XYZ file of C-alpha atoms in Angstrom:
357
model
C -0.004 0.038 -0.149
C 1.826 3.425 -1.114
C 1.847 6.178 1.347
C 2.837 9.546 0.386
C 3.375 13.090 1.995
C 3.831 15.185 -1.007
C 1.405 14.864 -4.157
C 4.332 14.442 -6.684
C 5.525 11.144 -5.224
C 2.924 9.205 -6.779
C 2.888 8.353 -10.554
C 1.375 5.255 -11.885
C 3.841 4.287 -14.495
C 2.596 0.984 -15.776
C -0.760 1.223 -17.296
C -1.426 0.343 -20.853
C -4.552 0.105 -22.864
C -4.848 -2.506 -25.738
C -6.222 -0.533 -28.723
C -6.625 -3.297 -31.160
C -10.508 -3.092 -30.842
C -10.218 0.389 -32.093
C -7.358 0.309 -34.425
C -7.020 -3.368 -35.706
C -3.208 -3.438 -34.939
C -1.370 -4.181 -31.882
C -0.968 -0.995 -30.644
C -0.580 -0.331 -26.698
C -1.500 3.157 -25.230
C 0.548 4.061 -22.196
C -1.533 6.155 -19.822
C 0.311 9.091 -18.187
C -2.517 10.610 -16.403
C -2.725 8.931 -13.334
C -1.365 11.373 -10.814
C -1.963 14.154 -8.661
C -1.260 16.632 -11.712
C -3.000 14.574 -14.222
C -0.574 14.143 -17.026
C 2.803 13.438 -17.883
C 4.168 16.833 -17.332
C 4.557 16.093 -13.572
C 7.830 14.073 -14.482
C 9.432 17.235 -16.196
C 8.159 19.451 -13.803
C 9.573 17.619 -10.728
C 12.707 17.023 -12.635
C 13.442 20.865 -13.382
C 12.345 21.739 -9.898
C 14.778 19.266 -8.201
C 17.547 20.569 -10.494
C 16.766 24.299 -9.811
C 16.892 23.395 -6.016
C 20.264 21.579 -6.548
C 21.545 24.645 -8.281
C 20.689 27.148 -5.750
C 18.358 28.881 -8.123
C 15.226 27.905 -6.134
C 15.340 28.922 -2.466
C 12.615 29.945 0.354
C 10.784 32.611 -1.126
C 11.166 32.035 -4.795
C 8.412 32.389 -7.157
C 8.187 29.898 -10.014
C 7.098 31.439 -13.333
C 6.304 29.420 -16.385
C 4.680 29.629 -19.781
C 2.376 26.727 -20.305
C -0.712 25.987 -22.225
C -2.016 23.905 -19.200
C -0.711 20.566 -18.025
C 2.832 21.615 -17.066
C 1.257 24.742 -15.208
C -0.956 22.401 -13.053
C 2.130 20.305 -12.388
C 4.234 23.192 -11.370
C 1.237 24.612 -9.446
C 0.903 21.431 -7.214
C 4.714 21.331 -6.497
C 4.799 24.888 -5.725
C 1.787 24.348 -3.266
C 3.633 21.296 -1.994
C 7.079 22.840 -1.552
C 5.864 26.566 -0.483
C 6.893 28.404 -3.537
C 4.693 30.991 -5.335
C 3.671 30.276 -8.893
C 2.706 32.540 -11.708
C 1.432 30.492 -14.670
C 1.451 32.626 -18.213
C -0.904 31.292 -20.597
C -3.340 32.298 -23.487
C -6.934 31.854 -23.975
C -6.496 28.363 -25.433
C -5.615 26.992 -22.089
C -9.182 25.033 -20.804
C -11.027 27.072 -17.940
C -10.964 23.716 -15.879
C -7.113 23.873 -16.028
C -6.993 27.611 -15.057
C -9.344 26.751 -12.217
C -7.228 24.028 -10.895
C -4.422 26.185 -10.787
C -5.876 28.870 -9.007
C -7.148 26.348 -6.558
C -3.547 25.614 -5.629
C -2.620 29.042 -5.311
C -1.025 29.836 -8.279
C -1.701 33.202 -10.168
C -2.708 32.754 -13.792
C -1.937 35.357 -16.291
C -3.746 35.167 -19.825
C -2.087 36.665 -22.652
C -4.744 38.033 -25.341
C -2.710 39.810 -27.617
C -0.270 37.970 -29.897
C 3.286 38.979 -30.530
C 3.747 40.153 -34.057
C 6.305 37.746 -34.961
C 6.002 35.151 -32.316
C 2.275 34.771 -31.955
C 0.624 34.089 -28.702
C 3.649 31.861 -27.500
C 6.014 34.992 -28.180
C 3.904 37.272 -25.971
C 3.702 34.686 -23.377
C 7.669 34.498 -23.377
C 7.877 38.214 -23.450
C 5.828 38.625 -20.283
C 7.807 35.958 -18.415
C 11.074 37.851 -19.029
C 9.377 40.853 -18.003
C 8.341 39.613 -14.510
C 11.937 38.133 -13.876
C 13.514 41.155 -14.660
C 11.090 43.205 -12.389
C 11.371 40.744 -9.581
C 14.569 38.724 -8.823
C 12.560 36.310 -6.597
C 10.974 34.921 -10.055
C 12.539 31.723 -11.357
C 11.885 30.787 -14.694
C 12.411 27.176 -15.799
C 11.991 27.345 -19.327
C 10.643 24.157 -20.399
C 11.281 24.710 -23.831
C 15.061 25.086 -23.352
C 15.350 23.045 -20.073
C 17.293 19.740 -20.375
C 15.597 18.569 -17.524
C 12.328 18.268 -19.446
C 13.869 15.549 -21.531
C 15.895 13.967 -19.085
C 13.258 13.239 -17.002
C 11.490 10.861 -19.823
C 14.961 9.309 -20.403
C 15.261 8.274 -16.980
C 11.536 7.202 -16.482
C 9.103 7.117 -19.079
C 11.593 5.232 -21.846
C 13.148 2.538 -19.337
C 9.661 1.708 -18.347
C 8.486 1.040 -21.818
C 11.413 -0.750 -22.511
C 10.854 -3.138 -19.586
C 7.357 -3.458 -20.336
C 7.883 -3.869 -24.017
C 10.984 -5.916 -24.683
C 10.417 -6.494 -28.480
C 8.677 -3.033 -29.062
C 8.974 -2.343 -32.915
C 7.444 1.194 -33.005
C 7.101 4.007 -30.474
C 4.591 7.106 -31.093
C 5.137 10.176 -29.128
C 3.542 13.728 -29.266
C 5.546 16.627 -30.076
C 4.980 19.768 -27.945
C 8.190 21.193 -26.219
C 9.537 17.858 -27.468
C 10.690 16.763 -23.870
C 8.844 13.569 -23.860
C 9.930 12.790 -27.450
C 13.594 13.758 -27.130
C 13.772 11.959 -23.738
C 12.541 8.788 -25.070
C 14.150 8.923 -28.878
C 17.499 9.517 -27.067
C 17.005 6.617 -24.659
C 16.266 3.956 -27.644
C 18.914 5.500 -29.971
C 21.764 5.505 -27.289
C 21.457 1.738 -26.733
C 21.146 1.330 -30.436
C 17.594 -0.269 -30.211
C 15.875 -0.966 -33.386
C 12.700 0.616 -32.210
C 11.327 3.180 -34.668
C 10.452 6.484 -33.048
C 7.978 8.401 -34.743
C 6.782 11.821 -33.495
C 3.109 12.879 -33.820
C 2.496 16.579 -34.630
C -0.492 18.662 -35.201
C -1.427 20.403 -38.271
C -0.553 24.269 -38.186
C 2.405 23.511 -35.866
C 6.055 24.666 -37.378
C 7.918 22.095 -35.212
C 9.033 20.237 -38.266
C 8.708 22.609 -40.784
C 5.668 23.974 -42.814
C 3.612 27.143 -42.604
C 1.906 27.878 -39.101
C -1.801 27.653 -38.823
C -4.731 27.931 -36.602
C -4.391 25.643 -33.538
C -7.248 25.404 -30.999
C -6.469 22.380 -28.975
C -3.448 22.824 -26.357
C -0.941 20.335 -25.798
C 0.823 19.706 -28.924
C 2.578 21.942 -31.645
C 4.822 25.011 -31.201
C 4.303 28.365 -32.985
C 8.447 28.371 -33.045
C 10.985 25.672 -33.456
C 11.313 24.012 -30.356
C 14.988 24.394 -28.931
C 15.058 20.939 -27.515
C 14.476 19.084 -30.578
C 17.243 17.260 -32.222
C 15.492 15.777 -35.339
C 18.385 12.951 -35.876
C 17.037 11.079 -33.271
C 13.508 10.870 -34.845
C 12.691 8.466 -37.626
C 9.651 9.699 -39.038
C 6.838 12.418 -38.455
C 3.062 12.152 -38.573
C 0.889 15.345 -38.748
C -2.702 15.044 -37.627
C -5.778 17.423 -38.060
C -7.461 18.865 -35.281
C -10.754 17.602 -36.854
C -9.220 14.104 -36.753
C -7.911 14.610 -33.108
C -11.325 15.446 -31.878
C -13.146 12.486 -33.681
C -10.502 10.186 -32.139
C -10.986 11.581 -28.522
C -14.726 10.991 -28.798
C -14.468 7.188 -30.488
C -12.324 6.333 -27.308
C -14.834 7.793 -25.019
C -17.408 6.073 -26.669
C -15.546 2.970 -25.417
C -15.575 4.464 -22.118
C -12.077 5.886 -22.364
C -12.010 9.552 -22.013
C -8.646 11.196 -22.601
C -7.204 14.708 -23.689
C -6.663 16.316 -27.043
C -2.748 15.179 -27.129
C -3.907 11.719 -26.673
C -6.385 11.973 -29.634
C -3.766 13.241 -32.021
C -1.080 10.565 -31.191
C -3.565 7.703 -31.219
C -5.017 8.721 -34.693
C -1.558 9.336 -35.846
C -0.146 6.013 -34.787
C -3.398 4.096 -36.032
C -2.803 5.962 -39.351
C 0.685 5.104 -39.804
C 0.085 1.425 -39.044
C -2.640 1.297 -41.525
C -0.401 2.634 -44.281
C 2.535 0.676 -43.289
C 0.297 -2.893 -43.261
C 1.996 -3.223 -39.862
C -0.257 -5.740 -38.395
C 2.624 -7.881 -37.270
C 4.261 -4.985 -35.369
C 4.041 -4.461 -31.672
C 3.854 -0.638 -30.986
C 3.351 1.937 -28.039
C 1.770 5.382 -27.976
C 2.172 7.562 -25.034
C -1.265 9.212 -23.882
C -0.156 12.500 -21.903
C -3.470 13.196 -20.229
C -6.812 12.530 -19.430
C -10.126 14.082 -20.698
C -11.695 15.902 -17.895
C -10.316 19.156 -18.772
C -11.570 19.075 -22.039
C -14.986 18.618 -21.402
C -16.034 22.282 -22.669
C -14.049 21.861 -25.809
C -13.377 18.498 -27.221
C -16.428 16.992 -25.747
C -18.848 19.788 -26.266
C -20.463 19.462 -29.330
C -21.464 23.046 -30.009
C -17.883 24.013 -29.402
C -16.679 21.061 -31.928
C -19.218 21.996 -34.430
C -18.296 25.461 -34.901
C -14.650 25.069 -35.243
C -14.532 21.907 -37.409
C -17.920 21.271 -38.627
C -20.251 18.425 -38.059
C -18.260 15.730 -39.326
C -15.993 15.989 -36.493
C -18.585 14.497 -34.348
C -18.687 11.330 -36.139
C -17.688 8.500 -33.642
C -18.023 5.478 -36.125
C -15.285 3.320 -35.868
C -12.462 3.281 -38.694
C -12.923 0.314 -41.233
C -11.278 -2.851 -39.997
C -11.179 -1.555 -36.277
C -13.851 -4.029 -34.936
C -12.108 -7.284 -36.799
C -8.414 -6.810 -36.117
C -7.641 -10.288 -37.409
C -5.081 -12.548 -36.034
C -3.049 -12.112 -32.820
C -0.596 -9.584 -31.958
C 3.176 -10.083 -32.765
C 4.030 -8.968 -28.930
C 2.427 -7.330 -25.906
C 3.568 -6.146 -22.411
C 6.240 -8.428 -21.031
C 4.651 -10.889 -18.589
C 1.141 -10.475 -20.317
C 0.816 -13.383 -22.360
C 1.619 -14.315 -26.042
C -9.990 15.135 -41.685
C -6.543 14.911 -43.077
C -3.221 13.314 -42.152
C 0.194 13.823 -43.496
C 3.240 11.660 -43.190
C 6.604 12.842 -43.678
C 10.375 11.052 -42.796
C 12.441 13.349 -41.061
C 15.810 14.456 -42.591
C 18.607 12.825 -40.693
C 22.103 14.085 -39.746
C 24.641 12.074 -38.155
C 23.613 9.662 -35.319
C 24.216 11.324 -31.915
C 25.412 8.907 -28.903
C 25.846 11.095 -26.254
C 23.179 12.375 -23.878
């Protein structure tokens, strides 16, 4: 029986959902939302805070400040409340109301940026506000999730090893790309060990992370308005891009089976299912990482009027994809000890393979 004294001491690491009934392929979903912050961002938040404390940057009386579209903000608000720090989250209107209220319930101050920066968009405006806060008051400590190596190191040390233990014969790993902390931590882990696991990044349409023009993005979590500094494409084998309408449709398909997940999960699952279908990959064992659960998206992704106004009525369709109900055949592998509208795909131009951390 686990007994904890601080909320960030608990995280369920080893829960997977078999998605063969939905996708028709051997795809397992690693659920990262079962902790008191409700998302995978707890790992990065805890690592970055611990590093800042070891470096002497965080001391009694410090006020954490971070730009976040939601989940990292909740994780930092929770840790700040537990450890006695102040916290200011700088976000924009895409942040879900439930997320803002949760941060405020834990004592955080939430600043919502409304006017985009002429060059950097809403993210640029958020970062400019963070810099002004830090310049005005030396108590403010910016962890900078976009550049902080602790963001990817958390997943190098925890997420990726957990997947490797559970799936020693894993063929393909699908990871959503936001700041690319999770992506880089997992990709570096497998590539540093010369593993044959193929790492496929899943991004959202309108994101510039892997190139292409910027576009409207209404669902927080994945995608970037500027190239993420943590990204090293030499570690990534392939990129899948998913339109937000397909994200919504996939979330609602999962919900009709009793699994209510967040928008990032819908994007990753849709991208993974489409990649597997295109590659005729019924014999492969694959894992997709689910960053969070869906309660914070009830007034957006799961609200019919919101969905229809932005993406049209077709996004409300929850009919299963062709072949999903009849997967055909047993999976090639599985967890250790467990028994026997538009998407684009693009390979990543790879440089020399990095072997250092």
